[in-house]
mmCIF file of C-alpha atoms and ligand atoms in Angstrom:
data_model
loop_
_atom_site.group_PDB
_atom_site.id
_atom_site.type_symbol
_atom_site.label_atom_id
_atom_site.label_comp_id
_atom_site.label_asym_id
_atom_site.label_seq_id
_atom_site.Cartn_x
_atom_site.Cartn_y
_atom_site.Cartn_z
ATOM 1 C CA MET F 1 0.489 -0.001 0.377
ATOM 2 C CA THR F 2 1.113 3.271 -0.692
ATOM 3 C CA GLN F 3 1.533 5.828 1.351
ATOM 4 C CA ALA F 4 1.165 10.195 0.319
ATOM 5 C CA ARG F 5 4.419 11.921 1.717
ATOM 6 C CA LEU F 6 4.655 15.918 2.053
ATOM 7 C CA ILE F 7 7.906 16.998 0.205
ATOM 8 C CA GLU F 8 9.248 20.285 0.994
ATOM 9 C CA VAL F 9 10.329 22.390 -2.304
ATOM 10 C CA GLU F 10 10.107 26.041 -0.897
ATOM 11 C CA THR F 11 11.720 26.878 -4.991
ATOM 12 C CA ALA F 12 10.925 29.672 -6.851
ATOM 13 C CA ILE F 13 9.528 29.385 -10.025
ATOM 14 C CA LEU F 14 12.470 31.034 -11.977
ATOM 15 C CA SER F 15 15.373 29.776 -9.837
ATOM 16 C CA LYS F 16 16.969 28.847 -12.825
ATOM 17 C CA ASN F 17 16.939 31.696 -14.869
ATOM 18 C CA ASP F 18 17.852 33.767 -11.202
ATOM 19 C CA SER F 19 21.163 31.357 -10.916
ATOM 20 C CA TYR F 20 22.102 31.764 -14.723
ATOM 21 C CA ALA F 21 21.367 35.269 -14.786
ATOM 22 C CA GLU F 22 24.368 35.122 -11.179
ATOM 23 C CA GLY F 23 26.816 33.833 -13.528
ATOM 24 C CA ASN F 24 26.166 36.395 -16.255
ATOM 25 C CA ARG F 25 26.674 39.124 -13.255
ATOM 26 C CA ARG F 26 29.637 37.555 -12.016
ATOM 27 C CA VAL F 27 31.577 37.604 -15.560
ATOM 28 C CA LEU F 28 30.178 41.170 -16.633
ATOM 29 C CA ASN F 29 31.079 42.485 -12.760
ATOM 30 C CA ALA F 30 34.816 40.763 -13.410
ATOM 31 C CA LEU F 31 34.869 43.362 -16.428
ATOM 32 C CA GLU F 32 33.496 45.938 -15.250
ATOM 33 C CA VAL F 33 31.325 46.073 -17.775
ATOM 34 C CA PHE F 34 28.203 48.138 -17.644
ATOM 35 C CA THR F 35 25.004 46.805 -18.756
ATOM 36 C CA VAL F 36 21.860 47.756 -19.652
ATOM 37 C CA ASN F 37 18.600 45.744 -20.436
ATOM 38 C CA LEU F 38 16.689 47.562 -22.581
ATOM 39 C CA VAL F 39 12.820 46.926 -22.486
ATOM 40 C CA SER F 40 9.341 48.348 -24.567
ATOM 41 C CA SER F 41 6.792 47.441 -26.554
ATOM 42 C CA PRO F 42 7.319 46.930 -30.080
ATOM 43 C CA GLY F 43 8.794 50.052 -31.952
ATOM 44 C CA SER F 44 9.112 52.525 -29.022
ATOM 45 C CA GLY F 45 12.900 52.968 -30.869
ATOM 46 C CA LYS F 46 15.122 50.523 -28.853
ATOM 47 C CA THR F 47 17.268 50.002 -31.913
ATOM 48 C CA THR F 48 17.566 53.641 -33.305
ATOM 49 C CA LEU F 49 18.134 55.246 -30.467
ATOM 50 C CA LEU F 50 21.144 52.617 -29.825
ATOM 51 C CA CYS F 51 22.364 53.451 -33.196
ATOM 52 C CA GLU F 52 22.124 56.719 -32.064
ATOM 53 C CA THR F 53 23.880 56.157 -28.526
ATOM 54 C CA ILE F 54 26.842 54.065 -30.298
ATOM 55 C CA ARG F 55 27.520 56.937 -33.010
ATOM 56 C CA ARG F 56 27.486 59.700 -30.058
ATOM 57 C CA LEU F 57 30.023 57.372 -27.768
ATOM 58 C CA GLY F 58 32.306 57.212 -30.453
ATOM 59 C CA ASP F 59 35.416 55.025 -29.684
ATOM 60 C CA VAL F 60 33.966 53.856 -26.081
ATOM 61 C CA PRO F 61 34.246 50.003 -26.232
ATOM 62 C CA LEU F 62 30.642 48.566 -26.356
ATOM 63 C CA ALA F 63 28.608 45.551 -27.540
ATOM 64 C CA VAL F 64 24.769 44.839 -28.342
ATOM 65 C CA ILE F 65 23.022 41.723 -27.809
ATOM 66 C CA GLU F 66 19.581 41.849 -29.644
ATOM 67 C CA GLY F 67 16.663 39.602 -28.746
ATOM 68 C CA ASP F 68 13.602 39.072 -31.328
ATOM 69 C CA GLN F 69 11.190 36.465 -31.802
ATOM 70 C CA GLN F 70 12.388 36.383 -35.073
ATOM 71 C CA THR F 71 15.134 37.999 -38.287
ATOM 72 C CA ALA F 72 18.418 39.617 -37.794
ATOM 73 C CA ASN F 73 16.908 43.339 -38.954
ATOM 74 C CA ASP F 74 18.234 44.671 -35.578
ATOM 75 C CA ALA F 75 21.796 43.325 -35.445
ATOM 76 C CA GLU F 76 22.286 44.159 -38.622
ATOM 77 C CA ARG F 77 21.220 47.639 -38.222
ATOM 78 C CA ILE F 78 23.721 47.599 -35.404
ATOM 79 C CA ARG F 79 26.474 46.357 -37.157
ATOM 80 C CA ALA F 80 25.979 48.995 -39.364
ATOM 81 C CA THR F 81 27.196 51.518 -37.152
ATOM 82 C CA GLY F 82 30.987 49.618 -36.716
ATOM 83 C CA ALA F 83 29.615 47.907 -33.244
ATOM 84 C CA ARG F 84 29.660 44.080 -32.755
ATOM 85 C CA ALA F 85 26.475 42.561 -31.933
ATOM 86 C CA VAL F 86 24.777 39.404 -31.553
ATOM 87 C CA GLN F 87 21.526 38.522 -32.555
ATOM 88 C CA ILE F 88 19.292 35.708 -30.432
ATOM 89 C CA ASN F 89 15.824 34.716 -31.585
ATOM 90 C CA THR F 90 13.553 33.773 -29.148
ATOM 91 C CA GLY F 91 11.406 32.066 -31.725
ATOM 92 C CA LYS F 92 7.921 32.224 -29.825
ATOM 93 C CA GLY F 93 9.917 33.376 -26.662
ATOM 94 C CA CYS F 94 8.484 37.081 -25.456
ATOM 95 C CA HIS F 95 11.352 37.593 -23.450
ATOM 96 C CA LEU F 96 14.920 36.774 -23.035
ATOM 97 C CA ASP F 97 16.211 34.758 -20.355
ATOM 98 C CA ALA F 98 19.593 34.744 -18.386
ATOM 99 C CA HIS F 99 20.977 31.324 -20.238
ATOM 100 C CA MET F 100 20.405 33.106 -23.856
ATOM 101 C CA VAL F 101 22.023 36.040 -22.705
ATOM 102 C CA GLY F 102 25.086 33.634 -21.182
ATOM 103 C CA HIS F 103 25.735 32.022 -24.716
ATOM 104 C CA ALA F 104 25.720 35.585 -26.488
ATOM 105 C CA LEU F 105 28.466 36.216 -23.977
ATOM 106 C CA ASP F 106 30.548 33.801 -24.773
ATOM 107 C CA ARG F 107 30.534 35.019 -28.280
ATOM 108 C CA LEU F 108 30.946 38.616 -27.514
ATOM 109 C CA ARG F 109 34.364 38.429 -25.842
ATOM 110 C CA LEU F 110 33.801 42.325 -24.393
ATOM 111 C CA ARG F 111 36.174 44.190 -23.585
ATOM 112 C CA GLN F 112 37.498 45.367 -19.958
ATOM 113 C CA GLY F 113 35.247 48.528 -19.051
ATOM 114 C CA SER F 114 32.953 48.364 -22.012
ATOM 115 C CA PHE F 115 29.169 48.587 -22.040
ATOM 116 C CA LEU F 116 26.738 46.262 -23.156
ATOM 117 C CA PHE F 117 23.304 46.855 -24.021
ATOM 118 C CA ILE F 118 20.600 44.135 -24.163
ATOM 119 C CA GLU F 119 18.116 44.941 -26.794
ATOM 120 C CA ASN F 120 15.362 43.098 -25.285
ATOM 121 C CA VAL F 121 12.381 41.751 -27.264
ATOM 122 C CA GLY F 122 9.311 44.231 -27.824
ATOM 123 C CA ASN F 123 6.969 43.585 -24.998
ATOM 124 C CA LEU F 124 5.896 45.146 -21.624
ATOM 125 C CA VAL F 125 4.978 42.489 -20.141
ATOM 126 C CA CYS F 126 7.453 39.420 -19.655
ATOM 127 C CA PRO F 127 10.548 40.877 -19.685
ATOM 128 C CA ALA F 128 10.014 42.499 -16.464
ATOM 129 C CA ALA F 129 10.395 39.261 -14.858
ATOM 130 C CA PHE F 130 13.462 37.548 -16.518
ATOM 131 C CA ASP F 131 16.926 39.272 -14.631
ATOM 132 C CA LEU F 132 18.901 38.799 -17.289
ATOM 133 C CA GLY F 133 22.636 39.586 -14.947
ATOM 134 C CA GLU F 134 21.770 43.104 -16.103
ATOM 135 C CA ASP F 135 22.921 45.966 -14.159
ATOM 136 C CA CYS F 136 19.666 47.742 -14.473
ATOM 137 C CA LYS F 137 16.651 48.009 -16.813
ATOM 138 C CA VAL F 138 15.705 51.019 -18.660
ATOM 139 C CA ALA F 139 12.744 51.098 -20.129
ATOM 140 C CA ILE F 140 11.699 53.108 -23.015
ATOM 141 C CA LEU F 141 8.316 54.629 -23.727
ATOM 142 C CA SER F 142 7.524 56.844 -26.646
ATOM 143 C CA VAL F 143 5.277 59.289 -26.569
ATOM 144 C CA THR F 144 2.565 57.984 -28.714
ATOM 145 C CA GLU F 145 1.902 55.115 -26.748
ATOM 146 C CA GLY F 146 -0.450 56.795 -24.172
ATOM 147 C CA GLU F 147 0.368 58.747 -21.347
ATOM 148 C CA ASP F 148 -1.089 55.630 -19.241
ATOM 149 C CA LYS F 149 0.505 53.104 -19.930
ATOM 150 C CA PRO F 150 2.947 53.210 -16.746
ATOM 151 C CA LEU F 151 -0.529 52.419 -15.599
ATOM 152 C CA LYS F 152 -1.422 49.252 -17.714
ATOM 153 C CA TYR F 153 1.816 47.781 -17.558
ATOM 154 C CA PRO F 154 3.546 48.522 -13.828
ATOM 155 C CA ASP F 155 5.340 45.532 -13.264
ATOM 156 C CA MET F 156 8.187 46.867 -16.521
ATOM 157 C CA PHE F 157 7.966 50.457 -14.920
ATOM 158 C CA THR F 158 8.420 49.529 -11.133
ATOM 159 C CA ALA F 159 11.843 47.023 -12.536
ATOM 160 C CA SER F 160 13.297 49.764 -14.260
ATOM 161 C CA ARG F 161 16.082 52.318 -12.871
ATOM 162 C CA LEU F 162 15.464 54.714 -16.147
ATOM 163 C CA ALA F 163 12.385 55.749 -18.045
ATOM 164 C CA ILE F 164 13.013 57.270 -21.725
ATOM 165 C CA LEU F 165 10.606 59.094 -23.000
ATOM 166 C CA ASN F 166 11.832 58.595 -26.714
ATOM 167 C CA LYS F 167 10.024 60.576 -29.733
ATOM 168 C CA THR F 168 9.637 64.003 -28.098
ATOM 169 C CA ASP F 169 10.054 65.488 -31.676
ATOM 170 C CA LEU F 170 6.522 64.123 -32.312
ATOM 171 C CA ALA F 171 4.894 66.013 -29.081
ATOM 172 C CA PRO F 172 4.066 69.025 -30.671
ATOM 173 C CA HIS F 173 1.785 67.241 -33.365
ATOM 174 C CA CYS F 174 0.119 64.195 -30.929
ATOM 175 C CA ASP F 175 -1.269 66.496 -28.279
ATOM 176 C CA VAL F 176 1.414 64.837 -25.455
ATOM 177 C CA ASP F 177 1.509 65.670 -21.957
ATOM 178 C CA LEU F 178 4.824 64.801 -21.078
ATOM 179 C CA ASP F 179 4.028 66.128 -16.963
ATOM 180 C CA LEU F 180 1.171 63.619 -16.983
ATOM 181 C CA TYR F 181 4.064 60.824 -18.483
ATOM 182 C CA ALA F 182 5.865 61.889 -15.477
ATOM 183 C CA ALA F 183 3.481 61.695 -13.053
ATOM 184 C CA ASN F 184 2.422 58.348 -14.165
ATOM 185 C CA LEU F 185 5.776 56.968 -14.169
ATOM 186 C CA LYS F 186 6.628 58.012 -10.688
ATOM 187 C CA ARG F 187 3.098 56.556 -9.583
ATOM 188 C CA VAL F 188 4.516 53.269 -10.642
ATOM 189 C CA ASN F 189 8.080 53.506 -9.413
ATOM 190 C CA PRO F 190 8.340 56.436 -6.986
ATOM 191 C CA ASP F 191 12.485 56.083 -7.613
ATOM 192 C CA ILE F 192 12.808 56.145 -11.445
ATOM 193 C CA GLU F 193 14.535 58.857 -13.383
ATOM 194 C CA ILE F 194 13.257 60.418 -16.653
ATOM 195 C CA ILE F 195 14.865 61.544 -19.260
ATOM 196 C CA ALA F 196 12.718 62.653 -22.565
ATOM 197 C CA LEU F 197 14.459 63.069 -25.986
ATOM 198 C CA SER F 198 14.544 62.224 -29.235
ATOM 199 C CA ALA F 199 16.349 59.676 -30.991
ATOM 200 C CA ARG F 200 15.143 60.811 -34.253
ATOM 201 C CA THR F 201 16.789 64.608 -33.681
ATOM 202 C CA GLY F 202 19.099 64.013 -31.045
ATOM 203 C CA GLU F 203 17.526 66.384 -28.609
ATOM 204 C CA GLY F 204 17.766 65.290 -24.930
ATOM 205 C CA MET F 205 20.840 62.574 -25.963
ATOM 206 C CA ASP F 206 22.898 64.361 -24.368
ATOM 207 C CA ARG F 207 21.377 63.677 -20.936
ATOM 208 C CA TRP F 208 21.158 60.069 -21.470
ATOM 209 C CA ILE F 209 24.871 59.637 -22.643
ATOM 210 C CA ASP F 210 25.962 61.768 -19.166
ATOM 211 C CA TRP F 211 23.923 59.313 -17.162
ATOM 212 C CA LEU F 212 25.210 55.967 -18.890
ATOM 213 C CA GLN F 213 28.923 57.624 -18.645
ATOM 214 C CA ALA F 214 28.507 57.752 -15.094
ATOM 215 C CA ARG F 215 27.025 55.271 -14.593
ATOM 216 C CA ARG F 216 29.962 53.122 -15.961
ATOM 217 C CA ASP F 217 32.274 55.134 -14.195
ATOM 218 C CA ALA F 218 30.436 54.580 -11.016
ATOM 219 C CA LYS F 219 30.593 51.026 -11.569
ATOM 220 C CA ARG F 220 34.783 51.382 -12.263
ATOM 221 C CA ALA F 221 34.905 53.075 -9.270
ATOM 222 C CA VAL F 222 33.660 49.911 -6.666
ATOM 223 C CA MET G 1 2.093 36.485 -19.760
ATOM 224 C CA HIS G 2 4.896 33.746 -20.262
ATOM 225 C CA GLU G 3 2.859 30.850 -18.137
ATOM 226 C CA MET G 4 4.011 28.079 -20.386
ATOM 227 C CA SER G 5 7.412 28.715 -19.466
ATOM 228 C CA LEU G 6 6.824 29.252 -15.865
ATOM 229 C CA VAL G 7 5.367 26.163 -16.101
ATOM 230 C CA GLU G 8 8.026 24.380 -17.809
ATOM 231 C CA GLY G 9 10.370 25.760 -15.057
ATOM 232 C CA MET G 10 8.193 24.294 -12.689
ATOM 233 C CA ARG G 11 8.838 20.979 -14.718
ATOM 234 C CA GLN G 12 12.289 20.905 -14.096
ATOM 235 C CA ILE G 13 11.736 21.557 -10.372
ATOM 236 C CA ILE G 14 9.990 18.817 -10.104
ATOM 237 C CA GLU G 15 11.495 16.186 -11.861
ATOM 238 C CA ARG G 16 14.480 17.400 -9.786
ATOM 239 C CA ALA G 17 12.883 16.736 -6.754
ATOM 240 C CA THR G 18 11.538 13.636 -7.569
ATOM 241 C CA ALA G 19 14.244 12.240 -9.252
ATOM 242 C CA ASP G 20 14.231 9.227 -6.826
ATOM 243 C CA PRO G 21 12.869 6.159 -8.063
ATOM 244 C CA GLY G 22 10.642 5.356 -5.115
ATOM 245 C CA ILE G 23 8.406 8.134 -5.799
ATOM 246 C CA ALA G 24 5.972 6.909 -8.205
ATOM 247 C CA GLN G 25 3.804 9.704 -8.902
ATOM 248 C CA VAL G 26 2.654 13.220 -7.865
ATOM 249 C CA THR G 27 -0.438 13.778 -6.637
ATOM 250 C CA ARG G 28 -0.565 17.409 -5.934
ATOM 251 C CA VAL G 29 1.648 20.228 -6.197
ATOM 252 C CA ARG G 30 1.132 23.878 -4.523
ATOM 253 C CA VAL G 31 2.711 27.000 -5.405
ATOM 254 C CA GLU G 32 2.806 30.812 -3.949
ATOM 255 C CA ILE G 33 1.842 33.502 -6.591
ATOM 256 C CA GLY G 34 2.159 36.929 -5.027
ATOM 257 C CA ARG G 35 -0.368 39.129 -6.160
ATOM 258 C CA PHE G 36 1.772 41.555 -8.145
ATOM 259 C CA ALA G 37 3.194 38.968 -10.328
ATOM 260 C CA GLY G 38 0.946 38.875 -13.575
ATOM 261 C CA VAL G 39 0.372 35.397 -13.470
ATOM 262 C CA GLU G 40 -2.656 34.660 -15.121
ATOM 263 C CA THR G 41 -4.792 31.471 -13.100
ATOM 264 C CA ALA G 42 -6.442 30.332 -15.626
ATOM 265 C CA ALA G 43 -3.376 30.168 -18.162
ATOM 266 C CA LEU G 44 -0.987 28.697 -16.223
ATOM 267 C CA THR G 45 -3.715 25.801 -14.544
ATOM 268 C CA PHE G 46 -4.112 25.157 -18.625
ATOM 269 C CA ALA G 47 -0.502 25.511 -18.995
ATOM 270 C CA TRP G 48 -0.051 23.114 -16.049
ATOM 271 C CA ASP G 49 -2.180 20.309 -17.723
ATOM 272 C CA VAL G 50 -0.068 20.435 -21.308
ATOM 273 C CA VAL G 51 3.117 20.775 -20.020
ATOM 274 C CA MET G 52 2.976 17.691 -17.505
ATOM 275 C CA ARG G 53 2.003 15.125 -19.414
ATOM 276 C CA GLY G 54 4.685 12.321 -19.531
ATOM 277 C CA SER G 55 5.948 13.367 -16.360
ATOM 278 C CA LYS G 56 5.371 11.732 -12.845
ATOM 279 C CA ALA G 57 3.246 14.920 -11.968
ATOM 280 C CA GLU G 58 0.844 14.029 -14.952
ATOM 281 C CA GLY G 59 -2.554 14.254 -13.464
ATOM 282 C CA ALA G 60 -1.294 16.147 -10.472
ATOM 283 C CA VAL G 61 -3.803 18.658 -8.800
ATOM 284 C CA LEU G 62 -1.830 22.453 -8.750
ATOM 285 C CA GLU G 63 -3.057 24.440 -6.360
ATOM 286 C CA ILE G 64 -2.626 27.873 -5.989
ATOM 287 C CA ILE G 65 -2.460 30.066 -3.014
ATOM 288 C CA ASP G 66 -2.079 33.956 -3.528
ATOM 289 C CA LEU G 67 0.457 35.918 -1.313
ATOM 290 C CA PRO G 68 -1.002 39.457 -0.922
ATOM 291 C CA GLY G 69 0.890 42.042 -2.432
ATOM 292 C CA SER G 70 2.675 45.131 0.246
ATOM 293 C CA ALA G 71 4.350 48.383 -0.801
ATOM 294 C CA LEU G 72 6.017 51.121 1.630
ATOM 295 C CA CYS G 73 5.015 54.025 1.655
ATOM 296 C CA TYR G 74 8.061 56.922 1.349
ATOM 297 C CA ASP G 75 5.945 59.162 2.810
ATOM 298 C CA CYS G 76 4.706 58.206 5.823
ATOM 299 C CA GLY G 77 7.629 55.478 6.100
ATOM 300 C CA LYS G 78 5.224 52.610 7.263
ATOM 301 C CA ILE G 79 4.573 49.200 5.231
ATOM 302 C CA ALA G 80 1.354 47.785 3.887
ATOM 303 C CA ARG G 81 -0.744 45.509 2.004
ATOM 304 C CA ILE G 82 -1.820 46.986 -0.518
ATOM 305 C CA ASP G 83 -4.074 45.258 -3.439
ATOM 306 C CA SER G 84 -3.039 46.660 -6.798
ATOM 307 C CA ARG G 85 0.465 48.772 -7.461
ATOM 308 C CA LEU G 86 -1.816 51.849 -7.583
ATOM 309 C CA ASP G 87 -2.899 52.066 -4.627
ATOM 310 C CA PRO G 88 -2.185 54.638 -2.670
ATOM 311 C CA CYS G 89 -0.805 54.121 0.720
ATOM 312 C CA PRO G 90 -3.620 53.069 3.132
ATOM 313 C CA HIS G 91 -2.038 54.877 6.185
ATOM 314 C CA CYS G 92 -1.522 58.697 5.017
ATOM 315 C CA GLY G 93 -3.015 58.516 1.532
ATOM 316 C CA SER G 94 -0.159 59.188 -0.554
ATOM 317 C CA GLY G 95 0.510 57.930 -3.872
ATOM 318 C CA LYS G 96 4.830 57.611 -3.411
ATOM 319 C CA VAL G 97 4.349 53.446 -2.333
ATOM 320 C CA MET G 98 6.943 51.298 -3.766
ATOM 321 C CA PRO G 99 6.000 47.906 -3.882
ATOM 322 C CA GLU G 100 7.987 45.782 -1.704
ATOM 323 C CA GLN G 101 6.194 42.162 -1.245
ATOM 324 C CA GLY G 102 3.841 40.815 -4.111
ATOM 325 C CA ASP G 103 5.740 39.669 -7.302
ATOM 326 C CA GLU G 104 6.686 35.750 -5.499
ATOM 327 C CA MET G 105 6.504 32.925 -8.181
ATOM 328 C CA ARG G 106 7.374 29.804 -5.408
ATOM 329 C CA ILE G 107 7.258 26.534 -5.372
ATOM 330 C CA LYS G 108 6.006 25.315 -2.127
ATOM 331 C CA ASP G 109 5.827 21.579 -1.520
ATOM 332 C CA MET G 110 4.101 18.723 -2.958
ATOM 333 C CA GLU G 111 2.106 15.600 -2.345
ATOM 334 C CA VAL G 112 3.466 12.419 -3.603
ATOM 335 C CA ILE G 113 3.076 8.404 -3.603
HETATM 336 N N1 GTP Y 301 10.170 60.644 -35.117
HETATM 337 C C1 GTP Y 301 10.676 60.091 -34.496
HETATM 338 N N2 GTP Y 301 10.472 58.485 -35.015
HETATM 339 C C2 GTP Y 301 11.536 57.886 -34.087
HETATM 340 C C3 GTP Y 301 12.369 57.547 -33.323
HETATM 341 N N3 GTP Y 301 13.200 56.797 -32.236
HETATM 342 C C4 GTP Y 301 12.295 55.942 -33.064
HETATM 343 N N4 GTP Y 301 11.640 56.542 -34.297
HETATM 344 C C5 GTP Y 301 10.989 55.493 -35.528
HETATM 345 O O1 GTP Y 301 10.352 54.629 -34.646
HETATM 346 C C6 GTP Y 301 10.509 53.217 -35.317
HETATM 347 C C7 GTP Y 301 10.502 52.084 -34.924
HETATM 348 O O2 GTP Y 301 12.196 52.118 -34.447
HETATM 349 P P1 GTP Y 301 12.984 51.300 -33.739
HETATM 350 O O3 GTP Y 301 14.021 51.800 -33.525
HETATM 351 O O4 GTP Y 301 12.853 49.885 -35.123
HETATM 352 O O5 GTP Y 301 12.082 50.365 -32.519
HETATM 353 P P2 GTP Y 301 12.431 49.116 -31.728
HETATM 354 O O6 GTP Y 301 11.609 49.606 -30.163
HETATM 355 O O7 GTP Y 301 13.592 48.917 -32.179
HETATM 356 O O8 GTP Y 301 11.485 48.120 -32.208
HETATM 357 P P3 GTP Y 301 11.309 46.428 -31.984
HETATM 358 O O9 GTP Y 301 12.810 46.027 -32.120
HETATM 359 O O10 GTP Y 301 10.741 46.046 -33.490
HETATM 360 O O11 GTP Y 301 10.777 46.160 -30.853
HETATM 361 C C8 GTP Y 301 11.468 53.520 -37.079
HETATM 362 O O12 GTP Y 301 10.574 54.214 -37.700
HETATM 363 C C9 GTP Y 301 11.971 54.605 -36.308
HETATM 364 O O13 GTP Y 301 12.405 55.425 -37.613
HETATM 365 C C10 GTP Y 301 12.036 59.288 -32.789
HETATM 366 O O14 GTP Y 301 12.727 59.905 -31.946
HETATM 367 N N5 GTP Y 301 11.485 59.940 -33.622
HETATM 368 MG MG1 MG Y 302 14.811 47.005 -32.728
HETATM 369 ZN ZN1 ZN Y 303 1.912 56.485 4.256
#
């Protein structure tokens, strides 16, 4: 006669991802690489922002990991700037996970003190739960998406250290309330920093570049 | 969200925990899901039935324990239970609250024979 018994498990469902993320973080910290996980809905301008960021950073060593369900388009756009990029295709997957990023790291051979930009799959929901080993998440929201998006998708904005309000060049055409964007972002995350910019015209890009350099320098100083 | 990949993660954890050949079958699994974890219970249960096929936990009952959410108020410094990420502080009414708890996704225990 078999007897039912109870087994304590007490294990986080994402514990496997979290341990890969810790492995990535050890590698990245040893190399003093400042790593940003860029998250947003599709088309908010992540790749455009990255291309412009790479152009402005000039000779600073950096690399990019591109995550998309399909195509190598975004990695090709990055490589066209002269930067190194690895494309990850997630197929049906709605987010990057730390295991995929670990493989990409093996291929990138990062240099000491560089920047690593990880462009996540365009999706305002799922990537929030998956630590990749990054220093921080940066959420990109374009001004045409609507002021209520932080309230509708709070997880992503709570998980991010910085929100970039992109496409400010379109604001005059679309009746956009930038203050309301800021208020809604602060409502879901009182700590979030906000930079409004246009990756198209370059307006506000200096603040983003300064932010990146200050963060990387702070990381190297510890 | 990605309930399917969550359940795939659960399957791996369960397989590891039941590798002992003395365990024939898992009859019940209890998971704790935080209020703000963004997990759809119906989608999780559906994915559970599909993903567990062919494992020792095929047909096992999935029991979901809801964990409450809490937040720290930046104005009065209290930690309070809140039901939505958008709720104000129940003590002082401030909107400057930062979630503290509620994003848990954990397998608690399981019943095996
Ligand atoms: N007007 C304007 N258009 C922009 C700006 N930034 C990006 N775009 C345009 O927005 C569209 C989408 O830009 P992408 O950079 O491909 O966006 P993405 O977030 O990388 O998209 P996915 O990777 O597919 O999720 C393109 O047509 C860009 O030219 C901006 O600051 N202003
Ligand atoms: Mg892109
Ligand atoms: Zn309060």
